Each structure stands twice: as C-alpha cells, then as structure tokens.
C-alpha cells in the first residue's frame, strides 16, 4: 500500500513524523509505538493509526499517553527498506553520540531521519513521569507467525509474556544498533513485534492486536476498556498456535552488502530445521544449518544484512530460575567461577576467558543472571548487565 494512501495526503506531501497522540490527562505510562523504521513495512503504521482512531472514537480513559511515530519517512515513500543505511542499525551508543555532535547538514538520508525520530522519542521520555515503554512494529519478507523480540529484562518480560505470542530472546545480541538497543542503554522498557509477511492482510491485524494487549500489560488500559479485546487476543492466539512460548537465538546468518544470497524456497518462520540441512546459497556456496532449531526471518528480499536466524526453545524452568537468581543478586558470585573476572573499567560488567568447552555454559549462565554478551575479542568476551527500567 502506498504511504500516501494511508495518510490520505496528496501524493507529493510527505507523511508526518508524529502520526498521532492520545492523552486524556490521566497519570500513567507514556507508551510509544514506532512503525515503518523499515520503509517497506507499512503494516505497523496501519496498526498504529487503527489504535489511535478507535481510542478517540470510543473516548477510552487511557492512563498515561499513547504516541505513534513514523520511522523512515523517505523509505516509506519509496517503499524500500532504506535508502543509504538501515535505520534500525544506527543506534549504537557511538552512532548516537556521533549524531549528536555532527552538523545536521552532514547527515546521510537515514541519519537525518534518525535525528528527527530521536528528538521525538526524547521529547516523549521527557514528558513522561518516568514510566515509559516503546513498541517497535515490523514485518518480514517471508511468511511466518508473529513474535515478540526483547532484551531479557524482568520489566520487558512483564509486557512480552502478557502477549499470547512466542518471545524471542537474544536477537539484540546478534544485531548491533537496533533502536531497542539504544533504549536498553538507558534502562527503558522496549520490545519489537514482527507481525508477519509485509503484504499479508493479517500482519496489520497481528500488530494492532499486539499494541492493544501491550497497552493492557503496561496498565494504560484494562481489558474491559479495549474495544473488542477478546477478538485481538484470539487473533494472536490463533496466529501463534503450536509454537513454543520462548526461544533464544542460536545463529545469525550475517550478510555483507556484496554477498549474493539466495534462500532456498519454501521456508516460513518457525519451520523446524535439522543440522546439516541446506538452507541457502551464499556467493555460490551452500549454507547448511549448523544445528537444529527453528527458522526465523528467512530473507526473501534484496535488502538486508541478515540471511536468516535459527532459534531454539527455552524451557519455562530456566526462565523462572533466572528471575529468582536475579532477585537474589547471584551475579555477585560470578567472579568466583573459573575464567570469569570483573571488568577492569566498566562497572557491573564481567570478562570471560574460557576455552571453547565452557563457552555455551558460560553464555547461558550470564543470560540467566540478566547479562548480555557485548563483544568478543579472541577468547575474551565482555558481558554487561541489562538495566531494569
Ligand atoms: Zn523491519
């Protein structure tokens, strides 16, 4: 669908950055939705607009405020993922610091988009009473059930686990510079929803349902106040039927801009893959699964730096255990483990020096305690704590 059709604006007029706000003056969480960070993913904005319209129509007594922001305006207009750079890879602490110190006239097309988006998000944070949540809405080039991705903090879990969708952990560790990543740096609640295939009618419905249910989880609304709550819940439950509740990313197929990548046909999200199975070809060479698991986000479009991901189920037991360990602040005991020491300069960070044998064990253990893998330098890894909002 054309961006101009969605706004009803004349063709030459660009869509506004702020799609709309809804605020009844009651105290509560400032809840921001971003859509179209990738310009070929208009479904998030359709969903955001539907929620705004229905809130206003029903005069719902929302607590806090609700704001919908458009991501990559120029790319939305051209219906491409991005023009110069992927807008969802520009949010590393370094890129954001560079943006702040650079003259706006030196910005690339996407950096200019980022500057405006950053200003709107910061304004919303400033206006909030400290309670803030952001939901970033996406769609994908291949078919597949909708899902939630998040950095695994207890405050993100509160929203993510309220949605009847699979939750994917660890995607943010494999991708540098996603918008969510920047929000995590400041301890904000932030999640992303993948709604389904770009041009599937169900995708906007899935995303809209996710927004309504998240507003309830964030206590901006009660279920009774949501128009057709049961329908939204049913929408997600049936879209995600038969899929494990929580999965973690085990593998990301990284693509360089010059790579010639072709996914084998027929893969959809959450398909089972077996170790050794042929998944794609890259520069003429076969790409086979390095382990068994579930296929996520198979790339069936030209632009993108991720060929596919492989995720694997995480059992409930581990999630419950991890919540207990975090409340007990068990991370104080980490330096007692072999190969693990406190980071010399970063507070609340650890360095792991362990052989291959202990790699998986250590990474899993850090995840349990609420840490994320930061960077890898030979056999040395740095883990930092995910801040709780
Ligand atoms: Zn996207």
mmCIF file of C-alpha atoms and ligand atoms in Angstrom:
data_model
loop_
_atom_site.group_PDB
_atom_site.id
_atom_site.type_symbol
_atom_site.label_atom_id
_atom_site.label_comp_id
_atom_site.label_asym_id
_atom_site.label_seq_id
_atom_site.Cartn_x
_atom_site.Cartn_y
_atom_site.Cartn_z
ATOM 1 C CA UNK A 1 0.000 0.000 0.000
ATOM 2 C CA UNK A 2 1.297 3.465 -0.839
ATOM 3 C CA UNK A 3 2.309 5.677 2.059
ATOM 4 C CA UNK A 4 0.248 8.496 0.612
ATOM 5 C CA UNK A 5 -2.861 6.346 0.535
ATOM 6 C CA UNK A 6 -2.514 5.622 4.224
ATOM 7 C CA UNK A 7 -2.489 9.278 5.222
ATOM 8 C CA UNK A 8 -4.965 10.415 2.627
ATOM 9 C CA UNK A 9 -2.467 13.191 1.908
ATOM 10 C CA UNK A 10 -1.677 14.412 -1.596
ATOM 11 C CA UNK A 11 0.964 12.322 -3.311
ATOM 12 C CA UNK A 12 3.759 14.907 -3.164
ATOM 13 C CA UNK A 13 3.260 15.554 0.565
ATOM 14 C CA UNK A 14 5.370 13.515 2.970
ATOM 15 C CA UNK A 15 3.725 11.687 5.865
ATOM 16 C CA UNK A 16 4.279 13.435 9.240
ATOM 17 C CA UNK A 17 6.777 12.048 11.769
ATOM 18 C CA UNK A 18 4.163 12.168 14.534
ATOM 19 C CA UNK A 19 1.220 10.134 13.264
ATOM 20 C CA UNK A 20 -0.882 10.975 16.295
ATOM 21 C CA UNK A 21 -1.196 11.082 20.073
ATOM 22 C CA UNK A 22 -3.941 10.159 22.521
ATOM 23 C CA UNK A 23 -3.899 11.594 26.017
ATOM 24 C CA UNK A 24 -6.718 12.128 28.474
ATOM 25 C CA UNK A 25 -4.600 13.776 31.156
ATOM 26 C CA UNK A 26 -4.602 10.730 33.435
ATOM 27 C CA UNK A 27 -1.357 9.582 35.045
ATOM 28 C CA UNK A 28 0.376 6.501 33.699
ATOM 29 C CA UNK A 29 2.947 5.133 31.290
ATOM 30 C CA UNK A 30 3.979 7.062 28.194
ATOM 31 C CA UNK A 31 3.544 4.387 25.535
ATOM 32 C CA UNK A 32 5.215 4.954 22.160
ATOM 33 C CA UNK A 33 4.686 2.896 19.009
ATOM 34 C CA UNK A 34 7.114 3.177 16.094
ATOM 35 C CA UNK A 35 6.230 1.782 12.667
ATOM 36 C CA UNK A 36 7.967 1.885 9.308
ATOM 37 C CA UNK A 37 11.538 2.046 10.673
ATOM 38 C CA UNK A 38 11.966 -0.106 7.584
ATOM 39 C CA UNK A 39 10.219 1.688 4.734
ATOM 40 C CA UNK A 40 8.835 -1.460 3.086
ATOM 41 C CA UNK A 41 6.947 -2.347 6.288
ATOM 42 C CA UNK A 42 3.834 -0.134 6.316
ATOM 43 C CA UNK A 43 1.698 -2.519 8.427
ATOM 44 C CA UNK A 44 2.971 -1.079 11.732
ATOM 45 C CA UNK A 45 1.653 2.360 10.855
ATOM 46 C CA UNK A 46 -1.691 0.950 9.710
ATOM 47 C CA UNK A 47 -1.909 -0.747 13.125
ATOM 48 C CA UNK A 48 -0.865 2.413 14.998
ATOM 49 C CA UNK A 49 -3.440 4.521 13.160
ATOM 50 C CA UNK A 50 -6.212 1.994 13.821
ATOM 51 C CA UNK A 51 -5.490 2.069 17.551
ATOM 52 C CA UNK A 52 -5.464 5.893 17.613
ATOM 53 C CA UNK A 53 -8.743 6.067 15.713
ATOM 54 C CA UNK A 54 -10.511 3.510 17.918
ATOM 55 C CA UNK A 55 -9.235 5.131 21.142
ATOM 56 C CA UNK A 56 -10.593 8.502 20.028
ATOM 57 C CA UNK A 57 -13.842 7.054 18.720
ATOM 58 C CA UNK A 58 -14.610 5.200 21.958
ATOM 59 C CA UNK A 59 -13.263 8.003 24.177
ATOM 60 C CA UNK A 60 -11.296 5.433 26.164
ATOM 61 C CA UNK A 61 -9.988 6.713 29.553
ATOM 62 C CA UNK A 62 -6.366 5.784 28.843
ATOM 63 C CA UNK A 63 -3.877 6.238 31.691
ATOM 64 C CA UNK A 64 -0.629 7.859 30.565
ATOM 65 C CA UNK A 65 -0.328 8.789 26.912
ATOM 66 C CA UNK A 66 -0.138 6.984 23.586
ATOM 67 C CA UNK A 67 2.012 8.216 20.716
ATOM 68 C CA UNK A 68 2.561 6.776 17.211
ATOM 69 C CA UNK A 69 5.742 7.743 15.324
ATOM 70 C CA UNK A 70 6.681 7.005 11.719
ATOM 71 C CA UNK A 71 10.212 5.638 11.239
ATOM 72 C CA UNK A 72 11.841 6.074 7.846
ATOM 73 C CA UNK A 73 9.669 8.629 6.004
ATOM 74 C CA UNK A 74 11.771 8.763 2.839
ATOM 75 C CA UNK A 75 11.972 4.985 2.528
ATOM 76 C CA UNK A 76 8.232 4.627 3.284
ATOM 77 C CA UNK A 77 7.544 6.964 0.384
ATOM 78 C CA UNK A 78 9.678 4.832 -1.922
ATOM 79 C CA UNK A 79 8.514 1.546 -0.355
ATOM 80 C CA UNK A 80 12.083 0.355 0.194
ATOM 81 C CA UNK A 81 13.684 -0.950 3.400
ATOM 82 C CA UNK A 82 16.112 2.002 3.433
ATOM 83 C CA UNK A 83 17.905 4.357 1.053
ATOM 84 C CA UNK A 84 21.512 4.827 2.307
ATOM 85 C CA UNK A 85 21.653 2.851 5.538
ATOM 86 C CA UNK A 86 19.382 0.603 7.550
ATOM 87 C CA UNK A 87 17.694 2.959 10.073
ATOM 88 C CA UNK A 88 17.438 0.077 12.528
ATOM 89 C CA UNK A 89 21.240 -0.362 12.681
ATOM 90 C CA UNK A 90 22.220 3.214 13.581
ATOM 91 C CA UNK A 91 21.518 3.200 17.308
ATOM 92 C CA UNK A 92 24.793 2.032 18.844
ATOM 93 C CA UNK A 93 25.931 4.370 21.662
ATOM 94 C CA UNK A 94 28.708 5.526 19.352
ATOM 95 C CA UNK A 95 26.464 6.309 16.359
ATOM 96 C CA UNK A 96 24.045 8.212 18.591
ATOM 97 C CA UNK A 97 26.925 10.196 20.134
ATOM 98 C CA UNK A 98 28.252 10.966 16.634
ATOM 99 C CA UNK A 99 24.795 12.098 15.570
ATOM 100 C CA UNK A 100 24.578 14.497 18.489
ATOM 101 C CA UNK A 101 27.948 16.065 17.741
ATOM 102 C CA UNK A 102 27.564 16.242 13.944
ATOM 103 C CA UNK A 103 26.200 19.194 11.970
ATOM 104 C CA UNK A 104 22.756 18.145 10.658
ATOM 105 C CA UNK A 105 23.718 19.239 7.149
ATOM 106 C CA UNK A 106 26.317 16.444 7.084
ATOM 107 C CA UNK A 107 23.725 13.746 7.817
ATOM 108 C CA UNK A 108 23.054 10.938 5.356
ATOM 109 C CA UNK A 109 19.383 10.429 4.438
ATOM 110 C CA UNK A 110 18.834 7.917 7.238
ATOM 111 C CA UNK A 111 20.859 9.881 9.784
ATOM 112 C CA UNK A 112 18.514 12.826 9.154
ATOM 113 C CA UNK A 113 15.551 10.502 9.780
ATOM 114 C CA UNK A 114 17.228 9.241 12.931
ATOM 115 C CA UNK A 115 17.815 12.783 14.204
ATOM 116 C CA UNK A 116 14.100 13.612 13.967
ATOM 117 C CA UNK A 117 12.993 10.295 15.425
ATOM 118 C CA UNK A 118 15.465 10.605 18.315
ATOM 119 C CA UNK A 119 14.159 14.112 19.081
ATOM 120 C CA UNK A 120 10.542 12.880 19.211
ATOM 121 C CA UNK A 121 11.358 9.881 21.409
ATOM 122 C CA UNK A 122 13.413 12.038 23.782
ATOM 123 C CA UNK A 123 10.577 14.562 23.986
ATOM 124 C CA UNK A 124 8.210 11.749 24.929
ATOM 125 C CA UNK A 125 10.623 10.458 27.579
ATOM 126 C CA UNK A 126 10.979 13.967 28.983
ATOM 127 C CA UNK A 127 7.219 14.474 29.167
ATOM 128 C CA UNK A 128 6.737 11.118 30.922
ATOM 129 C CA UNK A 129 6.682 10.727 34.688
ATOM 130 C CA UNK A 130 9.462 8.147 34.358
ATOM 131 C CA UNK A 131 7.197 5.327 33.234
ATOM 132 C CA UNK A 132 7.919 4.756 29.552
ATOM 133 C CA UNK A 133 7.560 1.877 27.091
ATOM 134 C CA UNK A 134 8.174 1.586 23.368
ATOM 135 C CA UNK A 135 6.862 -0.991 20.928
ATOM 136 C CA UNK A 136 8.640 -1.110 17.562
ATOM 137 C CA UNK A 137 6.486 -2.728 14.869
ATOM 138 C CA UNK A 138 7.949 -4.703 11.956
ATOM 139 C CA UNK A 139 7.027 -7.160 9.228
ATOM 140 C CA UNK A 140 9.134 -9.590 7.206
ATOM 141 C CA UNK A 141 9.740 -10.682 3.623
ATOM 142 C CA UNK A 142 8.797 -14.317 4.248
ATOM 143 C CA UNK A 143 5.733 -15.930 5.788
ATOM 144 C CA UNK A 144 5.718 -16.844 9.451
ATOM 145 C CA UNK A 145 3.846 -16.493 12.713
ATOM 146 C CA UNK A 146 4.147 -13.171 14.568
ATOM 147 C CA UNK A 147 6.527 -12.943 17.522
ATOM 148 C CA UNK A 148 7.946 -10.620 20.153
ATOM 149 C CA UNK A 149 11.656 -9.823 20.485
ATOM 150 C CA UNK A 150 13.163 -8.256 23.555
ATOM 151 C CA UNK A 151 16.251 -7.873 25.653
ATOM 152 C CA UNK A 152 15.615 -10.212 28.560
ATOM 153 C CA UNK A 153 14.930 -7.839 31.465
ATOM 154 C CA UNK A 154 12.269 -8.567 34.056
ATOM 155 C CA UNK A 155 10.441 -5.340 33.122
ATOM 156 C CA UNK A 156 10.335 -6.321 29.414
ATOM 157 C CA UNK A 157 9.092 -9.781 30.415
ATOM 158 C CA UNK A 158 6.070 -8.188 32.080
ATOM 159 C CA UNK A 159 4.768 -6.966 28.699
ATOM 160 C CA UNK A 160 6.131 -9.711 26.449
ATOM 161 C CA UNK A 161 4.734 -12.600 28.457
ATOM 162 C CA UNK A 162 1.303 -10.956 28.569
ATOM 163 C CA UNK A 163 1.006 -11.435 24.784
ATOM 164 C CA UNK A 164 -0.012 -14.897 23.539
ATOM 165 C CA UNK A 165 2.949 -14.890 21.117
ATOM 166 C CA UNK A 166 6.316 -16.609 21.015
ATOM 167 C CA UNK A 167 9.028 -14.482 22.636
ATOM 168 C CA UNK A 168 12.471 -14.450 21.038
ATOM 169 C CA UNK A 169 15.443 -13.745 23.284
ATOM 170 C CA UNK A 170 18.893 -12.684 22.209
ATOM 171 C CA UNK A 171 18.121 -11.144 18.819
ATOM 172 C CA UNK A 172 19.528 -7.845 20.085
ATOM 173 C CA UNK A 173 22.848 -9.505 20.878
ATOM 174 C CA UNK A 174 23.330 -10.586 17.297
ATOM 175 C CA UNK A 175 22.323 -7.244 15.739
ATOM 176 C CA UNK A 176 24.204 -4.049 16.504
ATOM 177 C CA UNK A 177 22.441 -0.729 16.547
ATOM 178 C CA UNK A 178 18.727 -1.591 16.668
ATOM 179 C CA UNK A 179 16.514 1.157 18.097
ATOM 180 C CA UNK A 180 15.706 -1.094 21.062
ATOM 181 C CA UNK A 181 19.386 -1.393 21.866
ATOM 182 C CA UNK A 182 19.699 2.337 22.431
ATOM 183 C CA UNK A 183 16.655 2.351 24.711
ATOM 184 C CA UNK A 184 18.131 -0.511 26.751
ATOM 185 C CA UNK A 185 21.246 1.587 27.383
ATOM 186 C CA UNK A 186 19.048 3.867 29.468
ATOM 187 C CA UNK A 187 17.079 1.067 31.113
ATOM 188 C CA UNK A 188 13.852 1.630 29.171
ATOM 189 C CA UNK A 189 11.130 -0.915 28.509
ATOM 190 C CA UNK A 190 11.270 -1.590 24.767
ATOM 191 C CA UNK A 191 10.092 -4.502 22.625
ATOM 192 C CA UNK A 192 9.718 -5.251 18.944
ATOM 193 C CA UNK A 193 6.917 -7.170 17.276
ATOM 194 C CA UNK A 194 7.323 -8.993 13.973
ATOM 195 C CA UNK A 195 3.790 -9.129 12.624
ATOM 196 C CA UNK A 196 4.110 -11.439 9.592
ATOM 197 C CA UNK A 197 4.742 -11.027 5.869
ATOM 198 C CA UNK A 198 4.881 -7.414 4.584
ATOM 199 C CA UNK A 199 1.875 -7.655 2.264
ATOM 200 C CA UNK A 200 -0.257 -10.144 4.191
ATOM 201 C CA UNK A 201 -3.541 -8.611 5.428
ATOM 202 C CA UNK A 202 -3.193 -10.468 8.729
ATOM 203 C CA UNK A 203 0.070 -8.643 9.532
ATOM 204 C CA UNK A 204 -1.516 -5.274 10.417
ATOM 205 C CA UNK A 205 -4.165 -7.132 12.450
ATOM 206 C CA UNK A 206 -1.474 -9.014 14.371
ATOM 207 C CA UNK A 207 0.403 -5.788 15.052
ATOM 208 C CA UNK A 208 -2.736 -3.923 16.115
ATOM 209 C CA UNK A 209 -3.699 -6.741 18.493
ATOM 210 C CA UNK A 210 -0.173 -6.659 19.950
ATOM 211 C CA UNK A 211 -0.462 -2.922 20.620
ATOM 212 C CA UNK A 212 -3.807 -3.302 22.432
ATOM 213 C CA UNK A 213 -2.604 -6.180 24.593
ATOM 214 C CA UNK A 214 0.644 -4.352 25.396
ATOM 215 C CA UNK A 215 -1.309 -1.262 26.466
ATOM 216 C CA UNK A 216 -3.164 -3.501 28.920
ATOM 217 C CA UNK A 217 0.100 -5.085 30.153
ATOM 218 C CA UNK A 218 1.552 -1.588 30.668
ATOM 219 C CA UNK A 219 -1.581 -0.702 32.695
ATOM 220 C CA UNK A 220 -2.568 2.117 30.349
ATOM 221 C CA UNK A 221 -5.868 0.301 29.775
ATOM 222 C CA UNK A 222 -7.841 -2.504 31.366
ATOM 223 C CA UNK A 223 -9.003 -5.346 29.122
ATOM 224 C CA UNK A 224 -12.583 -4.059 29.502
ATOM 225 C CA UNK A 225 -11.580 -0.698 28.072
ATOM 226 C CA UNK A 226 -10.121 -2.189 24.869
ATOM 227 C CA UNK A 227 -12.636 -2.256 22.007
ATOM 228 C CA UNK A 228 -13.067 -5.944 21.049
ATOM 229 C CA UNK A 229 -10.331 -7.200 23.412
ATOM 230 C CA UNK A 230 -11.288 -10.863 23.039
ATOM 231 C CA UNK A 231 -11.014 -10.616 19.270
ATOM 232 C CA UNK A 232 -7.458 -9.238 19.493
ATOM 233 C CA UNK A 233 -6.463 -11.979 21.896
ATOM 234 C CA UNK A 234 -7.932 -14.609 19.575
ATOM 235 C CA UNK A 235 -6.126 -13.077 16.598
ATOM 236 C CA UNK A 236 -2.720 -13.609 18.226
ATOM 237 C CA UNK A 237 -3.509 -16.945 19.831
ATOM 238 C CA UNK A 238 -4.529 -18.476 16.524
ATOM 239 C CA UNK A 239 -1.611 -16.894 14.611
ATOM 240 C CA UNK A 240 0.924 -18.385 17.041
ATOM 241 C CA UNK A 241 -0.713 -21.752 17.645
ATOM 242 C CA UNK A 242 1.635 -24.692 18.117
ATOM 243 C CA UNK A 243 4.831 -22.676 18.590
ATOM 244 C CA UNK A 244 6.997 -22.765 21.736
ATOM 245 C CA UNK A 245 6.458 -19.871 24.117
ATOM 246 C CA UNK A 246 10.081 -18.734 24.476
ATOM 247 C CA UNK A 247 13.001 -19.281 22.101
ATOM 248 C CA UNK A 248 16.519 -17.942 22.008
ATOM 249 C CA UNK A 249 18.626 -17.082 19.008
ATOM 250 C CA UNK A 250 21.402 -19.583 18.377
ATOM 251 C CA UNK A 251 22.643 -18.462 14.965
ATOM 252 C CA UNK A 252 22.513 -15.414 12.709
ATOM 253 C CA UNK A 253 23.496 -15.745 9.049
ATOM 254 C CA UNK A 254 25.393 -12.496 8.536
ATOM 255 C CA UNK A 255 25.341 -10.902 5.082
ATOM 256 C CA UNK A 256 27.797 -8.363 3.702
ATOM 257 C CA UNK A 257 26.432 -5.844 1.184
ATOM 258 C CA UNK A 258 28.339 -7.570 -1.634
ATOM 259 C CA UNK A 259 27.134 -11.086 -0.802
ATOM 260 C CA UNK A 260 24.937 -12.849 -3.333
ATOM 261 C CA UNK A 261 22.468 -14.600 -1.075
ATOM 262 C CA UNK A 262 19.600 -16.827 -2.096
ATOM 263 C CA UNK A 263 17.384 -18.541 0.426
ATOM 264 C CA UNK A 264 16.155 -21.996 -0.576
ATOM 265 C CA UNK A 265 12.474 -21.593 -1.481
ATOM 266 C CA UNK A 266 9.620 -22.552 0.823
ATOM 267 C CA UNK A 267 10.892 -21.626 4.292
ATOM 268 C CA UNK A 268 8.496 -19.907 6.667
ATOM 269 C CA UNK A 269 9.093 -18.595 10.172
ATOM 270 C CA UNK A 270 9.376 -21.254 12.911
ATOM 271 C CA UNK A 271 9.876 -24.120 10.444
ATOM 272 C CA UNK A 272 11.888 -26.911 12.015
ATOM 273 C CA UNK A 273 15.423 -27.206 10.600
ATOM 274 C CA UNK A 274 17.799 -30.104 11.106
ATOM 275 C CA UNK A 275 21.556 -29.903 11.462
ATOM 276 C CA UNK A 276 23.182 -30.150 8.033
ATOM 277 C CA UNK A 277 20.017 -29.175 6.140
ATOM 278 C CA UNK A 278 20.538 -26.998 3.053
ATOM 279 C CA UNK A 279 19.082 -23.564 3.797
ATOM 280 C CA UNK A 280 20.533 -21.154 1.254
ATOM 281 C CA UNK A 281 23.387 -20.372 -1.096
ATOM 282 C CA UNK A 282 25.823 -17.539 -0.482
ATOM 283 C CA UNK A 283 28.182 -16.458 -3.261
ATOM 284 C CA UNK A 284 27.577 -19.806 -4.923
ATOM 285 C CA UNK A 285 28.411 -21.876 -1.817
ATOM 286 C CA UNK A 286 25.901 -23.950 0.115
ATOM 287 C CA UNK A 287 24.773 -22.689 3.508
ATOM 288 C CA UNK A 288 23.727 -25.551 5.778
ATOM 289 C CA UNK A 289 22.254 -25.470 9.283
ATOM 290 C CA UNK A 290 24.987 -25.702 11.924
ATOM 291 C CA UNK A 291 22.496 -27.000 14.494
ATOM 292 C CA UNK A 292 18.853 -27.976 14.787
ATOM 293 C CA UNK A 293 16.210 -25.458 15.774
ATOM 294 C CA UNK A 294 13.581 -23.197 14.251
ATOM 295 C CA UNK A 295 13.960 -20.990 11.196
ATOM 296 C CA UNK A 296 13.350 -17.296 11.800
ATOM 297 C CA UNK A 297 13.120 -14.368 9.352
ATOM 298 C CA UNK A 298 14.288 -16.116 6.165
ATOM 299 C CA UNK A 299 15.311 -13.331 3.753
ATOM 300 C CA UNK A 300 13.281 -13.292 0.566
ATOM 301 C CA UNK A 301 14.007 -9.686 -0.461
ATOM 302 C CA UNK A 302 17.019 -7.868 -1.901
ATOM 303 C CA UNK A 303 17.916 -5.583 1.010
ATOM 304 C CA UNK A 304 19.006 -6.745 4.445
ATOM 305 C CA UNK A 305 22.048 -7.826 6.417
ATOM 306 C CA UNK A 306 20.549 -10.975 7.950
ATOM 307 C CA UNK A 307 20.012 -14.064 5.801
ATOM 308 C CA UNK A 308 18.093 -15.947 8.475
ATOM 309 C CA UNK A 309 18.231 -16.811 12.167
ATOM 310 C CA UNK A 310 17.994 -20.136 13.940
ATOM 311 C CA UNK A 311 16.291 -20.147 17.338
ATOM 312 C CA UNK A 312 15.734 -22.840 19.901
ATOM 313 C CA UNK A 313 13.168 -23.331 22.667
ATOM 314 C CA UNK A 314 13.937 -22.176 26.213
ATOM 315 C CA UNK A 315 12.122 -24.106 28.906
ATOM 316 C CA UNK A 316 9.949 -22.316 31.461
ATOM 317 C CA UNK A 317 12.012 -23.737 34.296
ATOM 318 C CA UNK A 318 15.074 -21.738 33.226
ATOM 319 C CA UNK A 319 13.064 -18.530 32.969
ATOM 320 C CA UNK A 320 11.651 -18.936 36.463
ATOM 321 C CA UNK A 321 15.049 -19.856 37.847
ATOM 322 C CA UNK A 322 16.609 -16.815 36.217
ATOM 323 C CA UNK A 323 14.025 -14.462 37.772
ATOM 324 C CA UNK A 324 14.830 -15.906 41.212
ATOM 325 C CA UNK A 325 18.604 -15.691 40.690
ATOM 326 C CA UNK A 326 18.343 -12.060 39.584
ATOM 327 C CA UNK A 327 16.289 -11.053 42.601
ATOM 328 C CA UNK A 328 18.868 -12.772 44.819
ATOM 329 C CA UNK A 329 21.602 -10.813 43.020
ATOM 330 C CA UNK A 330 23.530 -14.013 42.416
ATOM 331 C CA UNK A 331 25.785 -12.186 39.955
ATOM 332 C CA UNK A 332 27.910 -11.164 42.976
ATOM 333 C CA UNK A 333 29.243 -14.713 42.911
ATOM 334 C CA UNK A 334 30.254 -14.666 39.251
ATOM 335 C CA UNK A 335 33.923 -13.778 39.810
ATOM 336 C CA UNK A 336 34.256 -16.990 41.850
ATOM 337 C CA UNK A 337 33.795 -19.038 38.683
ATOM 338 C CA UNK A 338 36.842 -20.187 36.719
ATOM 339 C CA UNK A 339 37.737 -17.886 33.829
ATOM 340 C CA UNK A 340 35.428 -15.064 34.909
ATOM 341 C CA UNK A 341 36.638 -11.765 36.346
ATOM 342 C CA UNK A 342 35.275 -8.270 36.963
ATOM 343 C CA UNK A 343 35.806 -5.881 34.082
ATOM 344 C CA UNK A 344 38.754 -3.571 34.902
ATOM 345 C CA UNK A 345 36.953 -0.348 33.971
ATOM 346 C CA UNK A 346 33.227 -0.920 33.296
ATOM 347 C CA UNK A 347 31.179 -1.169 36.495
ATOM 348 C CA UNK A 348 28.879 -4.184 36.795
ATOM 349 C CA UNK A 349 30.487 -5.893 33.795
ATOM 350 C CA UNK A 350 32.468 -9.113 33.594
ATOM 351 C CA UNK A 351 35.129 -10.529 31.352
ATOM 352 C CA UNK A 352 35.060 -14.192 30.374
ATOM 353 C CA UNK A 353 38.273 -16.021 29.476
ATOM 354 C CA UNK A 354 37.327 -19.600 28.982
ATOM 355 C CA UNK A 355 38.006 -22.326 26.485
ATOM 356 C CA UNK A 356 35.530 -23.456 23.844
ATOM 357 C CA UNK A 357 34.413 -26.194 26.197
ATOM 358 C CA UNK A 358 32.797 -23.755 28.608
ATOM 359 C CA UNK A 359 31.580 -21.246 26.062
ATOM 360 C CA UNK A 360 27.931 -22.315 25.850
ATOM 361 C CA UNK A 361 27.734 -22.964 29.563
ATOM 362 C CA UNK A 362 29.079 -19.535 30.473
ATOM 363 C CA UNK A 363 26.973 -17.619 27.972
ATOM 364 C CA UNK A 364 23.828 -19.363 29.192
ATOM 365 C CA UNK A 365 24.765 -18.656 32.778
ATOM 366 C CA UNK A 366 25.270 -14.959 32.062
ATOM 367 C CA UNK A 367 21.899 -14.839 30.307
ATOM 368 C CA UNK A 368 20.217 -16.414 33.329
ATOM 369 C CA UNK A 369 21.617 -13.678 35.539
ATOM 370 C CA UNK A 370 20.370 -10.892 33.250
ATOM 371 C CA UNK A 371 23.581 -10.089 31.402
ATOM 372 C CA UNK A 372 24.084 -9.688 27.681
ATOM 373 C CA UNK A 373 27.045 -10.612 25.569
ATOM 374 C CA UNK A 374 28.722 -7.433 24.402
ATOM 375 C CA UNK A 375 31.761 -8.075 22.322
ATOM 376 C CA UNK A 376 34.186 -10.745 21.559
ATOM 377 C CA UNK A 377 37.875 -10.336 21.164
ATOM 378 C CA UNK A 378 39.633 -13.634 20.531
ATOM 379 C CA UNK A 379 38.766 -15.782 23.507
ATOM 380 C CA UNK A 380 37.797 -12.808 25.689
ATOM 381 C CA UNK A 381 34.156 -11.797 25.990
ATOM 382 C CA UNK A 382 32.581 -8.890 27.830
ATOM 383 C CA UNK A 383 29.173 -9.209 29.481
ATOM 384 C CA UNK A 384 27.201 -6.247 30.756
ATOM 385 C CA UNK A 385 24.069 -6.221 32.852
ATOM 386 C CA UNK A 386 20.817 -5.323 31.157
ATOM 387 C CA UNK A 387 19.422 -2.385 33.072
ATOM 388 C CA UNK A 388 15.985 -2.806 34.589
ATOM 389 C CA UNK A 389 13.566 0.027 33.861
HETATM 390 ZN ZN1 LIG B 1 11.758 -4.400 9.992
#
